[in-house]
Amino acid sequence: MSAPFRSYVLISREQIARNYRNVRAVVGPQVEVAGVVKADAYGHGALEVSRVLVAEGAKWLTVSSVDEGVHLRLGGIHQTRILVMGGFLPFEGDALVEYDLTPAIHSLDQIRQVDRLAHNSGTPIRYHLKIDSGMGRLGTRASADEILATLAETRHAQLEGLMTHFASAADYTTTQTADQLACFHSICEAIRQAGVAVTHLHTSSTIAIGYGRTEGWHTMVRAGHALYGYVSPARGPAPVQLLDVKPALTWKARLLAVKEIPEGALVGYGGTFRAHRPMRIGILGAGYADGIFHRLSNRGKVIADGKVTPIIGTISMDLTTIDLSHTTALGPGDEVTLLGAEGDVRLDAQQIARTAGTISYNILCSIGARVRRVYV
Ligand SMILES: *Cc1c(COP(=O)(O)O)cnc(C)c1O
């Protein structure tokens, strides 16, 4: 499959569906799987991915911002609940109501805000309260008593879920995740004992699903990376990984030119690459503006004519130069693989991330807006 664009990604809907089904199979029928489609579904296209998940029967999607939630509703995603994990700011309150989005709330003051919003709009807004159990990012650090006192004075909005997020789920050399769960459970228990019924408890994302932290699965998990085919490696004595997911995205770029350069020739800005022998080089029509990390200059690799070959010289905004000395088969207009597989040769976001000094999430989310998304 090939498409008439300089740089494009091929996204397999079927692979995303398979990954989603695999997550569901791993957590079992008692646990809801919320599909995380924030950040344009990690570069895969939030609307397309949401449609796939809806077709697979997903009841929940999660996004980061109200804006992302509105985008899904306007794109025709009406069948699912949408949890806005980044909560809302005052100017976003009306959109929350109008588009039936469910906010994650991270402070007692925000419970009062959402309660006023519910009262003023005459809509019984449901919300999920995020607990800061030790991540030290979003989430309330209030005690169960303080939360209960606030619930008692806010009768219009409805507490539907309690959630938290793990800081070190992949790290089996620390007790941080167990400590976070203990904190979360003590708050949930106190709220339950006070007679407040909460439908959803959720704490786990891909890593806590993959490595089987079943005590963190509760009634719902939030799966992002796994849907796109990745589970980050664990540290320390981790149990076996349960998920069987595969990347759904292949990233291609086309050659604009192929040429021979003599020994001693310099390549690219700053002359950071010098040919130690006569070489054949290819110039790709994609650069850092497309999401190829500048850090991959003289470091990264691509797959060309079935072989892994180096990126040479400095990556430019719109152009990247590669070594094509191993092949005469490629010419202008032919494509190479920036991420994906040719035959048995693979290059995935985790490998690219290691070379670029970042994480696989960062690689996927950085694929530029001008890289065309093609669905197969
Ligand atoms: C992004 C995010 C997730 C999804 O994490 P993955 O590791 O991609 O599965 C879950 N919960 C929260 C709060 C997030 O921000």
mmCIF file of N, CA and C in Angstrom, residues 5-9 250-256 283-287 290 292 302-303 320 322 333-339 342 371:
data_model
loop_
_atom_site.group_PDB
_atom_site.id
_atom_site.type_symbol
_atom_site.label_atom_id
_atom_site.label_comp_id
_atom_site.label_asym_id
_atom_site.label_seq_id
_atom_site.Cartn_x
_atom_site.Cartn_y
_atom_site.Cartn_z
ATOM 1 N N PHE A 5 1.770 10.918 -1.425
ATOM 2 C CA PHE A 5 2.187 12.045 -0.584
ATOM 3 C C PHE A 5 3.677 11.933 -0.308
ATOM 4 N N ARG A 6 4.312 13.070 -0.071
ATOM 5 C CA ARG A 6 5.756 13.072 0.218
ATOM 6 C C ARG A 6 6.057 12.332 1.511
ATOM 7 N N SER A 7 5.213 12.577 2.485
ATOM 8 C CA SER A 7 5.398 11.887 3.755
ATOM 9 C C SER A 7 4.019 11.588 4.299
ATOM 10 N N TYR A 8 3.799 10.346 4.679
ATOM 11 C CA TYR A 8 2.467 9.973 5.154
ATOM 12 C C TYR A 8 2.579 8.812 6.130
ATOM 13 N N VAL A 9 1.546 8.655 6.916
ATOM 14 C CA VAL A 9 1.476 7.478 7.775
ATOM 15 C C VAL A 9 0.298 6.628 7.317
ATOM 16 N N THR A 250 2.530 2.977 10.255
ATOM 17 C CA THR A 250 3.758 2.925 9.450
ATOM 18 C C THR A 250 3.975 4.312 8.866
ATOM 19 N N TRP A 251 5.202 4.794 8.959
ATOM 20 C CA TRP A 251 5.483 6.160 8.499
ATOM 21 C C TRP A 251 6.458 6.087 7.329
ATOM 22 N N LYS A 252 6.047 6.688 6.221
ATOM 23 C CA LYS A 252 6.853 6.654 4.996
ATOM 24 C C LYS A 252 7.231 8.069 4.570
ATOM 25 N N ALA A 253 8.349 8.162 3.857
ATOM 26 C CA ALA A 253 8.704 9.420 3.196
ATOM 27 C C ALA A 253 9.319 9.085 1.850
ATOM 28 N N ARG A 254 9.118 9.991 0.908
ATOM 29 C CA ARG A 254 9.627 9.731 -0.446
ATOM 30 C C ARG A 254 10.939 10.458 -0.698
ATOM 31 N N LEU A 255 11.731 9.848 -1.552
ATOM 32 C CA LEU A 255 12.987 10.464 -1.987
ATOM 33 C C LEU A 255 12.692 11.559 -2.998
ATOM 34 N N LEU A 256 13.325 12.715 -2.799
ATOM 35 C CA LEU A 256 13.223 13.786 -3.794
ATOM 36 C C LEU A 256 14.375 13.678 -4.775
ATOM 37 N N ILE A 283 17.877 12.108 -0.644
ATOM 38 C CA ILE A 283 17.330 13.242 0.106
ATOM 39 C C ILE A 283 15.811 13.041 0.195
ATOM 40 N N LEU A 284 15.350 12.916 1.442
ATOM 41 C CA LEU A 284 13.930 12.647 1.684
ATOM 42 C C LEU A 284 13.147 13.945 1.818
ATOM 43 N N GLY A 285 11.912 13.921 1.360
ATOM 44 C CA GLY A 285 11.035 15.092 1.478
ATOM 45 C C GLY A 285 10.320 15.138 2.816
ATOM 46 N N ALA A 286 11.079 15.034 3.892
ATOM 47 C CA ALA A 286 10.513 15.148 5.244
ATOM 48 C C ALA A 286 11.645 15.535 6.190
ATOM 49 N N GLY A 287 11.322 16.375 7.150
ATOM 50 C CA GLY A 287 12.345 16.831 8.086
ATOM 51 C C GLY A 287 11.758 17.016 9.469
ATOM 52 N N ASP A 290 8.148 17.667 10.009
ATOM 53 C CA ASP A 290 7.241 16.515 9.898
ATOM 54 C C ASP A 290 7.302 15.644 11.145
ATOM 55 N N ILE A 292 10.447 14.376 12.392
ATOM 56 C CA ILE A 292 11.701 13.611 12.519
ATOM 57 C C ILE A 292 12.583 14.402 13.494
ATOM 58 N N VAL A 302 16.746 4.795 9.017
ATOM 59 C CA VAL A 302 15.484 4.541 8.310
ATOM 60 C C VAL A 302 15.634 3.184 7.625
ATOM 61 N N ILE A 303 14.540 2.681 7.065
ATOM 62 C CA ILE A 303 14.646 1.449 6.277
ATOM 63 C C ILE A 303 14.489 1.828 4.808
ATOM 64 N N THR A 320 15.677 15.394 4.862
ATOM 65 C CA THR A 320 16.563 14.528 5.638
ATOM 66 C C THR A 320 17.387 13.722 4.649
ATOM 67 N N ILE A 322 19.894 10.528 3.692
ATOM 68 C CA ILE A 322 20.210 9.167 4.162
ATOM 69 C C ILE A 322 21.272 8.546 3.265
ATOM 70 N N GLY A 333 11.040 9.802 -5.941
ATOM 71 C CA GLY A 333 9.648 9.357 -5.897
ATOM 72 C C GLY A 333 9.465 8.050 -5.155
ATOM 73 N N ASP A 334 10.543 7.287 -4.999
ATOM 74 C CA ASP A 334 10.420 6.028 -4.248
ATOM 75 C C ASP A 334 10.361 6.340 -2.755
ATOM 76 N N GLU A 335 9.809 5.387 -2.009
ATOM 77 C CA GLU A 335 9.658 5.678 -0.587
ATOM 78 C C GLU A 335 10.552 4.837 0.299
ATOM 79 N N VAL A 336 10.841 5.404 1.451
ATOM 80 C CA VAL A 336 11.563 4.673 2.490
ATOM 81 C C VAL A 336 10.677 4.676 3.735
ATOM 82 N N THR A 337 11.025 3.827 4.680
ATOM 83 C CA THR A 337 10.222 3.685 5.889
ATOM 84 C C THR A 337 10.919 4.370 7.056
ATOM 85 N N LEU A 338 10.245 5.359 7.625
ATOM 86 C CA LEU A 338 10.811 6.048 8.791
ATOM 87 C C LEU A 338 10.479 5.304 10.073
ATOM 88 N N LEU A 339 9.305 4.670 10.069
ATOM 89 C CA LEU A 339 8.838 3.914 11.230
ATOM 90 C C LEU A 339 7.941 2.812 10.687
ATOM 91 N N GLU A 342 9.813 -3.270 6.737
ATOM 92 C CA GLU A 342 9.909 -3.732 5.344
ATOM 93 C C GLU A 342 10.388 -5.167 5.444
ATOM 94 N N VAL A 371 1.968 15.641 7.832
ATOM 95 C CA VAL A 371 2.131 14.248 7.400
ATOM 96 C C VAL A 371 0.729 13.670 7.223
#
